[in-house]
Short mmCIF file of C-alpha atoms in Angstrom, two decimals:
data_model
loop_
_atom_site.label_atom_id
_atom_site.label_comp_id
_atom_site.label_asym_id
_atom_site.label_seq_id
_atom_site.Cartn_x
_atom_site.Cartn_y
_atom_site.Cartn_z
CA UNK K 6 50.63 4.44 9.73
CA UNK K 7 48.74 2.31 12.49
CA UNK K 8 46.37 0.16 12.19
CA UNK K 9 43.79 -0.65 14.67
CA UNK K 10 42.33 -4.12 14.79
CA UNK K 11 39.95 -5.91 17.08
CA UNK K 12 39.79 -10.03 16.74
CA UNK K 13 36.45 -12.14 17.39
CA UNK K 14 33.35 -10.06 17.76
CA UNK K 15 31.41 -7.77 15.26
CA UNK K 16 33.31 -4.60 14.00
CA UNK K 17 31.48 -1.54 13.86
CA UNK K 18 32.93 1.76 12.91
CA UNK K 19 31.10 5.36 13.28
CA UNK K 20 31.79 8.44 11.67
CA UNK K 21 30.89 11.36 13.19
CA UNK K 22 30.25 12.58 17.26
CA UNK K 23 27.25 14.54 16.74
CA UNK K 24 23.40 13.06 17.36
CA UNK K 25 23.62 10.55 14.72
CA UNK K 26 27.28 8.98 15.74
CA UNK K 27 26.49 9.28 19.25
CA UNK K 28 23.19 7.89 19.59
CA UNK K 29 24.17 5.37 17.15
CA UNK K 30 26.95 4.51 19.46
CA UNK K 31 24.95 4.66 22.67
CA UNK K 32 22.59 2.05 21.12
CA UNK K 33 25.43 -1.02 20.53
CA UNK K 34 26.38 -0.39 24.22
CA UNK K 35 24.74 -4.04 25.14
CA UNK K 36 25.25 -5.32 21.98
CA UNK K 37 27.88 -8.46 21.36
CA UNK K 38 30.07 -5.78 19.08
CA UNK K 39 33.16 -3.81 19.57
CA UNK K 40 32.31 -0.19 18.16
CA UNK K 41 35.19 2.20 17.25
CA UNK K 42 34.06 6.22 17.06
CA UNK K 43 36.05 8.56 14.82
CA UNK K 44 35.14 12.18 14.63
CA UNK K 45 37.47 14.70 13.45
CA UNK K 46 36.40 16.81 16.69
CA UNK K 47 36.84 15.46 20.26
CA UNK K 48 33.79 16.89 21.53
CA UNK K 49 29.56 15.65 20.64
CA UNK K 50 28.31 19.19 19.35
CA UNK K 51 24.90 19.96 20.32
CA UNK K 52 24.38 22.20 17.37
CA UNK K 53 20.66 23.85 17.80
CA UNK K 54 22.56 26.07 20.85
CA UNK K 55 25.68 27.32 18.81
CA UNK K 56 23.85 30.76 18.58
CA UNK K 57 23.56 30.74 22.34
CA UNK K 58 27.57 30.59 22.54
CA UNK K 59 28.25 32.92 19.39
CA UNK K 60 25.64 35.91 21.22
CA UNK K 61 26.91 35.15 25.01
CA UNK K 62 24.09 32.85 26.48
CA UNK K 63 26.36 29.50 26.98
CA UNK K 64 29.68 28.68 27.24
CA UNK K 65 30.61 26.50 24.91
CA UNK K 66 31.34 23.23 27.80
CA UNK K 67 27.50 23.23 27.73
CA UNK K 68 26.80 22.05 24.50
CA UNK K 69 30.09 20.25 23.67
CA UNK K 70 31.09 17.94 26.14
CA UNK K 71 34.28 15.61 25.77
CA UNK K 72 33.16 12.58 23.71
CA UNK K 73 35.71 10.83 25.65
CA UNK K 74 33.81 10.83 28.77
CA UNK K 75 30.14 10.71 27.40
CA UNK K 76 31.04 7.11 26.22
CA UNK K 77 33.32 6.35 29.22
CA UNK K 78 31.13 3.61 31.07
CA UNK K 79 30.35 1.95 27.36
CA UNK K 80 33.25 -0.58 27.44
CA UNK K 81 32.78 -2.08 23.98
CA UNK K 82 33.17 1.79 22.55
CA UNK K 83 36.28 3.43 21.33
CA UNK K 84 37.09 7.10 20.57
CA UNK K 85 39.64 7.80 17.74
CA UNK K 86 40.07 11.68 16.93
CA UNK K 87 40.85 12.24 13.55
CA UNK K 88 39.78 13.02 9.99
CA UNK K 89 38.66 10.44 7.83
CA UNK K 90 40.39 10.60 4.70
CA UNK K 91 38.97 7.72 2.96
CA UNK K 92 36.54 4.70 2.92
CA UNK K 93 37.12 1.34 0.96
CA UNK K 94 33.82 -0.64 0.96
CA UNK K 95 35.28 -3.27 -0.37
CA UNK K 96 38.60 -3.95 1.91
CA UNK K 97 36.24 -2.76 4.23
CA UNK K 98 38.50 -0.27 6.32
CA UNK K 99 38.78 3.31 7.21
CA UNK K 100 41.29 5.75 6.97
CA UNK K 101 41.79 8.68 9.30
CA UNK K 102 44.37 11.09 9.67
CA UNK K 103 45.44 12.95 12.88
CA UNK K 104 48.08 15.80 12.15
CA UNK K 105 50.63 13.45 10.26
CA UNK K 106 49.55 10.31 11.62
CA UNK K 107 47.57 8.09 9.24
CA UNK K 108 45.43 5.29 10.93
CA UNK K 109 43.32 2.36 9.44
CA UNK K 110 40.18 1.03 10.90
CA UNK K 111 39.21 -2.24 9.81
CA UNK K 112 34.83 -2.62 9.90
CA UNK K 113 32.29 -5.41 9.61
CA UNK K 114 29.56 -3.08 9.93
CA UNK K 115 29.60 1.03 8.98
CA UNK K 116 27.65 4.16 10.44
CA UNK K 117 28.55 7.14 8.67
CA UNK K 118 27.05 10.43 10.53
CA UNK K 119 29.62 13.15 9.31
CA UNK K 120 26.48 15.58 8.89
CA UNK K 121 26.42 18.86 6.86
CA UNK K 122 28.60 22.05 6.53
CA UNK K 123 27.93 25.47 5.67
CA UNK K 124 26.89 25.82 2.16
CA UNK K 125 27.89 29.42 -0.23
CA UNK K 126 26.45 27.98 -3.24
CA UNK K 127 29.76 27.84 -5.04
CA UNK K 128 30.92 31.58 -3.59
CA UNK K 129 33.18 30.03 -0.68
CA UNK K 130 35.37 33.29 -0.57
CA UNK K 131 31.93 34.72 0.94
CA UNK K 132 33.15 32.42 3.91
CA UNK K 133 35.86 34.62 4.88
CA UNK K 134 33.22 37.51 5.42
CA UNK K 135 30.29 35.92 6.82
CA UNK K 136 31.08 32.86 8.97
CA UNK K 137 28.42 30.14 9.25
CA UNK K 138 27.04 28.44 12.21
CA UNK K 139 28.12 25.02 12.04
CA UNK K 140 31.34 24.52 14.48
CA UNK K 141 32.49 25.82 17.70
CA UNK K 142 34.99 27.69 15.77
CA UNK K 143 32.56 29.00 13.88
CA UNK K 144 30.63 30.72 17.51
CA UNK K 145 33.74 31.62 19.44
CA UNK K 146 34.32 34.05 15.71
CA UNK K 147 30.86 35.06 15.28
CA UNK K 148 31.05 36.20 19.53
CA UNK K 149 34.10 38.19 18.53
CA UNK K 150 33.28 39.47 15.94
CA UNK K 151 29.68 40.50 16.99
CA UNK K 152 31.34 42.30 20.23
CA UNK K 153 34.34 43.64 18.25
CA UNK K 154 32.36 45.52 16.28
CA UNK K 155 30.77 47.22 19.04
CA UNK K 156 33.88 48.22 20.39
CA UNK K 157 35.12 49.37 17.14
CA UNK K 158 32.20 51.75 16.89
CA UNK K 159 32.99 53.37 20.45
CA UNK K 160 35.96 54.47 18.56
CA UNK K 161 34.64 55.55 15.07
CA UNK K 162 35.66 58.92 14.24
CA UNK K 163 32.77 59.38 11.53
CA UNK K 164 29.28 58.21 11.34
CA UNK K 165 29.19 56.22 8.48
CA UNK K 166 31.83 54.22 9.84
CA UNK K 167 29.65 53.66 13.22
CA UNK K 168 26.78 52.83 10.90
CA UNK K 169 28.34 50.24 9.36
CA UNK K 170 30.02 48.80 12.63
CA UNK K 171 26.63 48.94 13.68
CA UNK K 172 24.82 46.98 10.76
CA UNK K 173 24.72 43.67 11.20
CA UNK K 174 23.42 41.09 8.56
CA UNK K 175 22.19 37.57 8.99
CA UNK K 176 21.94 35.57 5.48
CA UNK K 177 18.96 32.95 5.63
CA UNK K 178 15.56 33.33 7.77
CA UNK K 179 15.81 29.23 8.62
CA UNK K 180 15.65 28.45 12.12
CA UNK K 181 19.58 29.30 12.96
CA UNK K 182 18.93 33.32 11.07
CA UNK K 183 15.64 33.84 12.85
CA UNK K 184 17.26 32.75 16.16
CA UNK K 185 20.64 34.30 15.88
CA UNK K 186 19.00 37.65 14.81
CA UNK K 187 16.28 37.87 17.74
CA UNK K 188 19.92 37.22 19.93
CA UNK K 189 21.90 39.86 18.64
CA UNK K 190 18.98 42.33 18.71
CA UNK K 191 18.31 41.59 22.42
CA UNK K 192 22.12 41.76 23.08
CA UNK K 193 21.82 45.19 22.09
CA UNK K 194 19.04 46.33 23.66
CA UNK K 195 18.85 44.77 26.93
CA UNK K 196 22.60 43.53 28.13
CA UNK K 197 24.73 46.34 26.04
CA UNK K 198 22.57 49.34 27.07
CA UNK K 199 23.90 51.53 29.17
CA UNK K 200 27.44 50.30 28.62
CA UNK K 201 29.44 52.41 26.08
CA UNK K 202 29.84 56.23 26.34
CA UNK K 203 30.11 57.63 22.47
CA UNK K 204 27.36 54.66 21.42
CA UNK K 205 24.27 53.82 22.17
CA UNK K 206 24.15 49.82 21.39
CA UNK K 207 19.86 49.93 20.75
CA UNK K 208 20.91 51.99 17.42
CA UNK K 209 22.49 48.56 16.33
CA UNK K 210 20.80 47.71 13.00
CA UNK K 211 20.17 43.92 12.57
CA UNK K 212 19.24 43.08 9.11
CA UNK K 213 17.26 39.54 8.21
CA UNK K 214 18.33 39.06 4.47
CA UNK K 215 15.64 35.73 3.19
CA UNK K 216 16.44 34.63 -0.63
CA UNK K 217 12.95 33.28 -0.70
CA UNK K 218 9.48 34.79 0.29
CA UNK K 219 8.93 33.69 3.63
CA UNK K 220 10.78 33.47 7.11
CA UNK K 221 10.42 29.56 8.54
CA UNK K 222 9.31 28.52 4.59
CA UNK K 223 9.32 24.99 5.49
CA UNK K 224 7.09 25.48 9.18
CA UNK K 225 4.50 27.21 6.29
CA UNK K 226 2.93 30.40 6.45
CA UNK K 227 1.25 31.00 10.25
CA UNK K 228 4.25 30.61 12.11
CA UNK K 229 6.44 32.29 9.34
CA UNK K 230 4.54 34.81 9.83
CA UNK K 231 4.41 34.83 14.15
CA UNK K 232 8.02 34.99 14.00
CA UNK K 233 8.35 37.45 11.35
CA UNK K 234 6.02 39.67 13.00
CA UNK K 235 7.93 39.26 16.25
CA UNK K 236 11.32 40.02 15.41
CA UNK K 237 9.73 43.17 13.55
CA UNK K 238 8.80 44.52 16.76
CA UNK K 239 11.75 44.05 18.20
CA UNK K 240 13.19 45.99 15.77
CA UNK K 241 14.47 43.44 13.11
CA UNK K 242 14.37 44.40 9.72
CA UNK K 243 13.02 41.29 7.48
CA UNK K 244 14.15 41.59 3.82
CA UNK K 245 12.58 38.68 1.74
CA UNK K 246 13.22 38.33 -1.90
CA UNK K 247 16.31 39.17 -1.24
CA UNK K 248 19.35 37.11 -3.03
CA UNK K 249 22.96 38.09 -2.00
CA UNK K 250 25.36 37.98 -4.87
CA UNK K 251 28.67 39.38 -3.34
CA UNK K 252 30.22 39.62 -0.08
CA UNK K 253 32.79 41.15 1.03
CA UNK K 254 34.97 42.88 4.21
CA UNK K 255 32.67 45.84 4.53
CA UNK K 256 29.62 45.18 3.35
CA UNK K 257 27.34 42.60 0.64
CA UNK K 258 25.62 43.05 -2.28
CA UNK K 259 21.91 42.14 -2.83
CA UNK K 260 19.60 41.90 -5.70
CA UNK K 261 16.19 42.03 -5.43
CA UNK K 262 13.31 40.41 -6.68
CA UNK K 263 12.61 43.02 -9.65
CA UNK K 264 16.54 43.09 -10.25
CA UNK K 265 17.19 45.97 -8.49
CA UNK K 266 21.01 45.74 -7.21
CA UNK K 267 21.78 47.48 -3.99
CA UNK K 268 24.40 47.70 -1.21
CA UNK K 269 23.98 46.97 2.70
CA UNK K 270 27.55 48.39 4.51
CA UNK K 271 28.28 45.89 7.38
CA UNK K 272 31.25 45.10 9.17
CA UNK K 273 29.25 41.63 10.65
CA UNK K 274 27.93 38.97 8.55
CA UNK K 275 26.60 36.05 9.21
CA UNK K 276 25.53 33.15 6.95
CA UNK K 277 23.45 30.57 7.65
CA UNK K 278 21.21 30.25 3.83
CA UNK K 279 22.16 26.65 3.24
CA UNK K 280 24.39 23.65 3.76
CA UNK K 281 25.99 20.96 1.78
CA UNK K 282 26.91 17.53 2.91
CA UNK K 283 29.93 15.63 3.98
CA UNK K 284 32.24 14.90 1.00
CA UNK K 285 32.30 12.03 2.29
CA UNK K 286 28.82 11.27 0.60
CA UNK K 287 30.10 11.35 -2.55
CA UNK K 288 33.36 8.82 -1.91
CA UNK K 289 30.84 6.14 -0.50
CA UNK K 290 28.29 6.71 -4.04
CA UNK K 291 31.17 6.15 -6.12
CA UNK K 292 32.26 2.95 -5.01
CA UNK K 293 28.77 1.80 -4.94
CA UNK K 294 26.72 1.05 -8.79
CA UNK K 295 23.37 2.41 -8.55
CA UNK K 296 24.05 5.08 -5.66
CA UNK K 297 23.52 8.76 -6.41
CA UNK K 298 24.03 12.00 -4.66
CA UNK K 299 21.52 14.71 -4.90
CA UNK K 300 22.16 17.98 -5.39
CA UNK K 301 23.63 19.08 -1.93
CA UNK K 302 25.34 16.17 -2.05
CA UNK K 303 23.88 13.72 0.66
CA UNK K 304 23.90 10.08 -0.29
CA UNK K 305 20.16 8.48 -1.79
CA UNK K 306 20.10 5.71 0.43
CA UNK K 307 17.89 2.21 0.33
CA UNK K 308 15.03 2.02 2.15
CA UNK K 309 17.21 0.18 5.50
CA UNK K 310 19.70 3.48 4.88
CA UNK K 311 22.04 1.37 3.35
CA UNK K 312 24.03 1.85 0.06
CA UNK K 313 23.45 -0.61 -3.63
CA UNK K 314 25.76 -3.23 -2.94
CA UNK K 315 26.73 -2.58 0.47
CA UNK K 316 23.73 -3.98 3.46
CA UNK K 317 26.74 -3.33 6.07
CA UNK K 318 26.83 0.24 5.24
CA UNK K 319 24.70 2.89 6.74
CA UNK K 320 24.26 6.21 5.73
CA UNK K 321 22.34 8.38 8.53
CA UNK K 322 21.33 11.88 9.66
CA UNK K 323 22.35 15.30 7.18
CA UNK K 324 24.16 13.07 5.25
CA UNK K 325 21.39 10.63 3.82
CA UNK K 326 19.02 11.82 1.39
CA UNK K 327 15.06 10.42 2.18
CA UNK K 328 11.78 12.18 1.31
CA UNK K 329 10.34 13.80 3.92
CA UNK K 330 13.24 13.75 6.41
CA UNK K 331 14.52 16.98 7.46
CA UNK K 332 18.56 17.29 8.51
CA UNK K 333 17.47 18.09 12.11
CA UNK K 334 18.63 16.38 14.89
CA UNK K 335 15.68 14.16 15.04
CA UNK K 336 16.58 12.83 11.41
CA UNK K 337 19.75 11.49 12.54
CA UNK K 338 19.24 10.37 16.11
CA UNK K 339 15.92 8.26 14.66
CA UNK K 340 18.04 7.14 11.70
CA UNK K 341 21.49 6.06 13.93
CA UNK K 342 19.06 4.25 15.88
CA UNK K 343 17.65 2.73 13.04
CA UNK K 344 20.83 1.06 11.49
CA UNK K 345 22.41 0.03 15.22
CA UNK K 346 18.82 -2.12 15.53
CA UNK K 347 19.62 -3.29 12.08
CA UNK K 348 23.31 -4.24 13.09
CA UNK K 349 21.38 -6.14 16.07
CA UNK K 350 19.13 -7.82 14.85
CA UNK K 351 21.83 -9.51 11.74
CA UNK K 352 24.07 -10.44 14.48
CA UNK K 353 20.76 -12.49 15.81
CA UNK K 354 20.06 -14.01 12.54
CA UNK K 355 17.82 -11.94 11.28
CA UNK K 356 18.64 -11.34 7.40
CA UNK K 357 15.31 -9.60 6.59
CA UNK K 358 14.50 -5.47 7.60
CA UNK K 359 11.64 -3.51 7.40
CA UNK K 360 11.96 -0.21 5.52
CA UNK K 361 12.79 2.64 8.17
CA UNK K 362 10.11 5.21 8.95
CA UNK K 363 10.23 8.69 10.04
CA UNK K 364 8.26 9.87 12.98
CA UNK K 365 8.10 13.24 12.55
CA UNK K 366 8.05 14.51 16.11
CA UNK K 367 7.47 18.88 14.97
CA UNK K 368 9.72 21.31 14.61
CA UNK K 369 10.55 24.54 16.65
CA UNK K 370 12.43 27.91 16.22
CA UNK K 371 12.77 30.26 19.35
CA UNK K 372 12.29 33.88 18.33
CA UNK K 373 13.32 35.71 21.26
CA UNK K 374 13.41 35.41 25.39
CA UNK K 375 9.43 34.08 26.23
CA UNK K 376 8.65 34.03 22.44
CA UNK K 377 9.38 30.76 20.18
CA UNK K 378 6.89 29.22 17.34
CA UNK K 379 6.03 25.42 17.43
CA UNK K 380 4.45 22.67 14.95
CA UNK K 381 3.73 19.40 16.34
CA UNK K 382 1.44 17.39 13.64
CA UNK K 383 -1.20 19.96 12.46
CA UNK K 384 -0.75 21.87 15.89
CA UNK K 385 0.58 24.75 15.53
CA UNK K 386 1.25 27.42 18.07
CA UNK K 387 3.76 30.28 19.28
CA UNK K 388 4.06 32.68 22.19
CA UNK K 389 5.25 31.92 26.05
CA UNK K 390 4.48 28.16 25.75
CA UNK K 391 5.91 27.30 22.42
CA UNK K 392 8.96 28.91 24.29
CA UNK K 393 8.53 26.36 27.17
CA UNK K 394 8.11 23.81 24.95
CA UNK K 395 11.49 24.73 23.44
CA UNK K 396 13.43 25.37 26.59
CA UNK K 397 12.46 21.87 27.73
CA UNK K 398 12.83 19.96 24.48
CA UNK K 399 16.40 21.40 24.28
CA UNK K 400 17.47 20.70 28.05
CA UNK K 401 15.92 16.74 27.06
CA UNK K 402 18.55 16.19 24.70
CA UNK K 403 21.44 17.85 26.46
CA UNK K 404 23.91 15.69 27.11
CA UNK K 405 24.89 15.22 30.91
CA UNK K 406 22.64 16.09 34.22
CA UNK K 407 25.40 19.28 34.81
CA UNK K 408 25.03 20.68 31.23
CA UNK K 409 21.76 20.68 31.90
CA UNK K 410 21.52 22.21 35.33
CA UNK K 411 24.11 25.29 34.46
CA UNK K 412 22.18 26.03 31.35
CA UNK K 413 18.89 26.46 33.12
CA UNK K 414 21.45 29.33 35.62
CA UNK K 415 22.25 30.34 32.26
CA UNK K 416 18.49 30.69 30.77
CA UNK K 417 17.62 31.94 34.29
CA UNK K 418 20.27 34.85 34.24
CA UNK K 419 19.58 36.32 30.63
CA UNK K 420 16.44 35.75 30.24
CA UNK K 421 15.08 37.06 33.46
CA UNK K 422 17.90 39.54 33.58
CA UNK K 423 19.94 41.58 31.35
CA UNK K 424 23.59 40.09 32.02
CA UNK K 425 25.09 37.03 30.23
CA UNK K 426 27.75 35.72 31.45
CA UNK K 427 29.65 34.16 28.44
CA UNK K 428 30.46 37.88 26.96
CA UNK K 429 34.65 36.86 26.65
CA UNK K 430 36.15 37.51 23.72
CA UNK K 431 39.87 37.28 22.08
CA UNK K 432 41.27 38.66 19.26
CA UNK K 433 42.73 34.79 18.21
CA UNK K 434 39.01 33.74 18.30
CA UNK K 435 38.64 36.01 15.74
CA UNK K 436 42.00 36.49 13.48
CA UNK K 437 43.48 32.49 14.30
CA UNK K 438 41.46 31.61 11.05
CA UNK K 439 42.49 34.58 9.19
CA UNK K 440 45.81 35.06 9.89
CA UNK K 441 46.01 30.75 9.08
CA UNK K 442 44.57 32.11 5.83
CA UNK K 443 46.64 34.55 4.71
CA UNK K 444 49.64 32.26 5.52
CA UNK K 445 48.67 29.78 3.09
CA UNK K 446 47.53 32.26 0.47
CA UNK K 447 50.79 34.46 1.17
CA UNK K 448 48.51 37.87 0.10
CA UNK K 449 49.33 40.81 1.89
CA UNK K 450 46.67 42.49 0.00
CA UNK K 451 44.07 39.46 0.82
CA UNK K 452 45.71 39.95 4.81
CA UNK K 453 44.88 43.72 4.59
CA UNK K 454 41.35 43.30 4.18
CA UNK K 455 41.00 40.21 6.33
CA UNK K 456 41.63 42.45 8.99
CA UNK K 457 39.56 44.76 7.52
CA UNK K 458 36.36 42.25 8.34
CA UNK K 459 36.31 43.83 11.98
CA UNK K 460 38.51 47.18 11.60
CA UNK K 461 40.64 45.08 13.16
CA UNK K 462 43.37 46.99 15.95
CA UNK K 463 46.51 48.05 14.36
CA UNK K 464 48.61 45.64 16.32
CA UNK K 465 46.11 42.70 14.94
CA UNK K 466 46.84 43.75 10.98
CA UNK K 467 50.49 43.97 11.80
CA UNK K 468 50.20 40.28 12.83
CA UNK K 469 48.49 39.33 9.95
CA UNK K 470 50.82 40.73 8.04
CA UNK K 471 54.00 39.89 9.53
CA UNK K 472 52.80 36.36 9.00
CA UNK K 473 51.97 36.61 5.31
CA UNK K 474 55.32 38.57 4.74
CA UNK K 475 57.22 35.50 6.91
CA UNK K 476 54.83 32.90 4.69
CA UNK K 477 56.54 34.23 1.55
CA UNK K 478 60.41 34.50 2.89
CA UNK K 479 59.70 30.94 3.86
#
C-alpha cells in the first residue's frame, strides 16, 4: 500500500473525471491548494455524446480525452487512476485501489463527483441483455452489437429469425432513448441502405418502450409531444405505458397498462429507464448523523452541498440529492464550482456561505439530424434551430479546440451525408464483458446464451465456452 502525502498547503481530493470532478478541478487551478484527482477511468467522459459513438457518429477520442493532459498545464493538480474503495471522514483519507495496488490519499478538503450508473430497478441480470449508456464500454458494445445484428440477419435462414435480428428495443423515452432511437433508425435508413444483399436495413424495426405516459415527461407535454411525433415519422414505434418485467437473450417481456403481458423478440436491447447513484453515497451518509440517502441513493446534502458534521466535505453533481436540480451536466459543473469557491473563500477567512442556487440554464434532447426540442425558461421550441442550438451548446462544452473541430467533420459528414465514419466494430467489444462473465460465474449454460445475445459466430461461443470450461478446471 502507498500512501500519497503533500506537506504545507490545503489538501483537496476529487472523486470523479467527469463535469463535476473536472470543472471542480479546473476551478482550484489559481488557488493556494494542492488538488489530487482520482477517477477510476483515465479519461473526462463527455456523456450527452455516448450515443453518437455507440450508432457510428464519433469516435470515442472525441468525447473522452486523456484526463492526464486536460489538466497538464494545472501544476497544483494530480491525476491518480484508480477505484476508490473507501472514505474515512474522520482520519480524513481516501482509499483507492488500482489492480492490486491499494493507495491512501490524505484530504483537508473533499469533492466527491462519482456521478450515476445505470439503474435495473433491482433486475441487474437484465444488464447482461440490454446494456446501458453510461461508459465507453458500454458504446463500443451497444456499436457492436447494433451492427452485429445486422450482419447476423444477412445470414438468417428463416424470417422470424431476421425479424428479430431486426427488432431493436430502447427501454426509457428520457433524453438518451429518444436520441439513441432517432440514431439507430437513421442508421438504417440512410447510411445502411443499399449495403446488404439478402436485407434491406429500412425494414429494421426500432421500438421506443416508455414505463410512463409521455416521451421527455420532465420537458412536459409540447415538446414530449414534438419529439414523439417526430420519431413517429421516421418510423419509430412509441410504446408508452409500457413496463418491462423480464429480459432476456432474445427478446423482453412487457406488461401493459391494463395488465396485458406480451412479448417483443429482439436480439438488441438497450436500456437507458433509470440510474442509481455512486455507492459511494451511501459510505459518506453513514459516517455522517443526520445524513440520508434518497431512494436512488444520492446523498441529501446541506444547503453549501456539504454533509451533517462534515463543512470540508462536498457532495456534487448525480450524486447529491437537491430539489429542483436535475443530474445533467449543468447540475454538477454549477455545483463543483460551487464547493471549489467555497474551498476558496475558507482558505481566505471566510467561515460563513451562502446557500448554493441553481440556475437552471434549459434542457435539450436532439431527435434526429436538423430536428432537436429545446426549453430555455418558459421558451420552448423544436425544429432546425432547437437543433442549432444543440449542436452549438454541445461543441461549448467539449473539451479541447481539436475535439471540437473533428466533431463538426463528423456532424458535417453524417448529417449532410449518409456515411459515418466510426462504423468499426470487434467481436471483443462485444463478448470481452461476456466471456469475463461467464468466467466468474463458470456456467456453460449462462455462456451459451450470452452468446446467444447477438447469435453470436460459432467460433465466438466456442470462446466463451472454452473459457467457462477452463474457469472450472481451474
Amino acid at each position: 500500500m502507498s500512501t500519497q502525502t503533500v506537506e504545507n498547503r490545503h489538501r483537496v481530493v476529487v472523486i470523479g473525471s467527469g463535469f463535476g470532478g473536472l470543472f471542480g478541478t479546473k476551478h482550484l487551478k489559481r488557488a493556494d491548494v494542492d488538488v489530487t484527482l482520482i477517477s477510476k477511468t483515465s479519461t473526462h467522459l463527455f456523456q450527452p455524446l455516448l450515443y453518437q459513438v455507440a450508432t457510428g457518429i464519433l469516435s470515442t477520442g472525441e468525447i473522452a480525452p486523456a484526463t492526464r493532459l486536460v489538466l497538464r498545464k494545472q501544476k497544483n493538480a494530480q491525476v491518480l487512476l484508480g477505484e476508490v474503495t473507501g472514505i474515512d471522514l474522520q482520519k480524513k483519507i481516501v482509499t483507492s485501489r488500482l489492480l492490486d495496488q491499494d493507495t491512501v490519499t490524505p484530504f483537508d478538503s473533499l469533492i466527491v463527483a462519482t456521478g450515476a450508473q445505470q439503474s435495473y430497478f433491482g433486475n441487474d441480470r437484465f444488464a447482461t441483455y440490454a446494456p446501458g449508456m453510461k461508459t465507453i464500454d458500454d458504446a463500443l458494445e451497444l456499436r457492436g452489437r447494433i451492427l452485429g445484428a445486422f450482419e447476423q440477419a444477412e445470414l438468417a435462414t428463416t424470417q422470424e429469425q431476421r425479424d428479430r435480428l431486426l427488432t431493436f428495443v430502447i427501454v426509457g423515452a428520457g433524453p438518451t432513448g429518444v436520441e439513441l432511437a432517432g440514431q439507430i433508425a437513421e442508421l438504417a435508413d440512410r447510411t445502411l441502405e443499399g449495403t446488404f444483399h439478402n436485407i434491406d436495413p429500412r425494414d429494421a424495426r426500432v421500438v421506443l418502450l416508455e414505463g410512463a405516459g409521455a416521451v421527455l415527461g420532465p420537458m412536459g407535454p409540447k415538446l414530449g409531444g414534438k419529439a414523439e411525433r417526430r420519431l413517429a415519422k421516421m418510423g419509430v414505434e412509441i410504446q408508452l405505458n409500457a413496463m418491462v418485467i423480464d429480459v432476456d437473450a432474445f427478446g423482453v417481456t412487457v406488461k401493459d397498462s391494463d395488465g396485458t403481458v406480451r412479448r417483443i423478440e429482439s436480439a438488441c436491447k438497450v436500456w437507458s429507464a433509470g440510474v442509481q447513484a455512486s455507492p459511494l453515497g451511501r459510505m459518506i451518509a453513514e459516517q455522517s448523523d443526520g445524513t440520508d440517502v434518497d431512494r436512488a441513493g444520492r446523498v441529501v446534502v446541506e444547503p453549501d452541498l456539504t454533509v451533517k458534521g462534515h463543512p470540508n466535505v462536498f457532495v456534487v453533481g448525480d450524486l447529491m440529492s437537491v430539489p429542483n436540480v436535475p443530474g445533467q451536466a449543468q447540475g454538477a459543473i454549477q455545483g463543483a464550482t460551487y464547493a471549489a469557491k467555497q474551498i476558496k473563500a475558507g482558505l481566505n477567512g471566510q467561515a460563513e456561505r451562502k446557500p448554493f442556487k441553481y440556475f437552471n440554464k434549459g434542457s435539450m434532447a436532439t431527435v434526429s439530424r436538423f430536428s432537436a426540442v429545446c426549453q430555455v425558461g418558459k421558451l420552448e421550441f423544436g425544429g432546425f434551430l432547437a437543433w442549432l442550438a444543440w449542436l452549438g451548446l454541445h461543441l461549448y462544452y467539449l473539451v479541447g479546440y481539436r475535439s471540437r473541430i473533428i466533431t463538426v467533420i463528423q456532424w458535417f459528414v453524417t448529417f449532410l451525408g449518409r456515411t459515418r465514419g466510426q462504423m468499426a466494430a470487434t467481436e471483443q467489444w462485444v463478448f470481452a464483458r461476456l466471456a469475463l462473465e461467464a468466467i466468474s460465474t463458470g456456467d456453460d449454460e449462462d455462456a451459451e446464451e450470452l452468446a446467444a445475445t447477438l447469435g453470436a459466430a460459432s467460433n465466438s461461443r466456442v470462446a466463451v465456452d472454452k473459457a467457462t470450461r477452463d474457469a472450472k478446471a481451474g
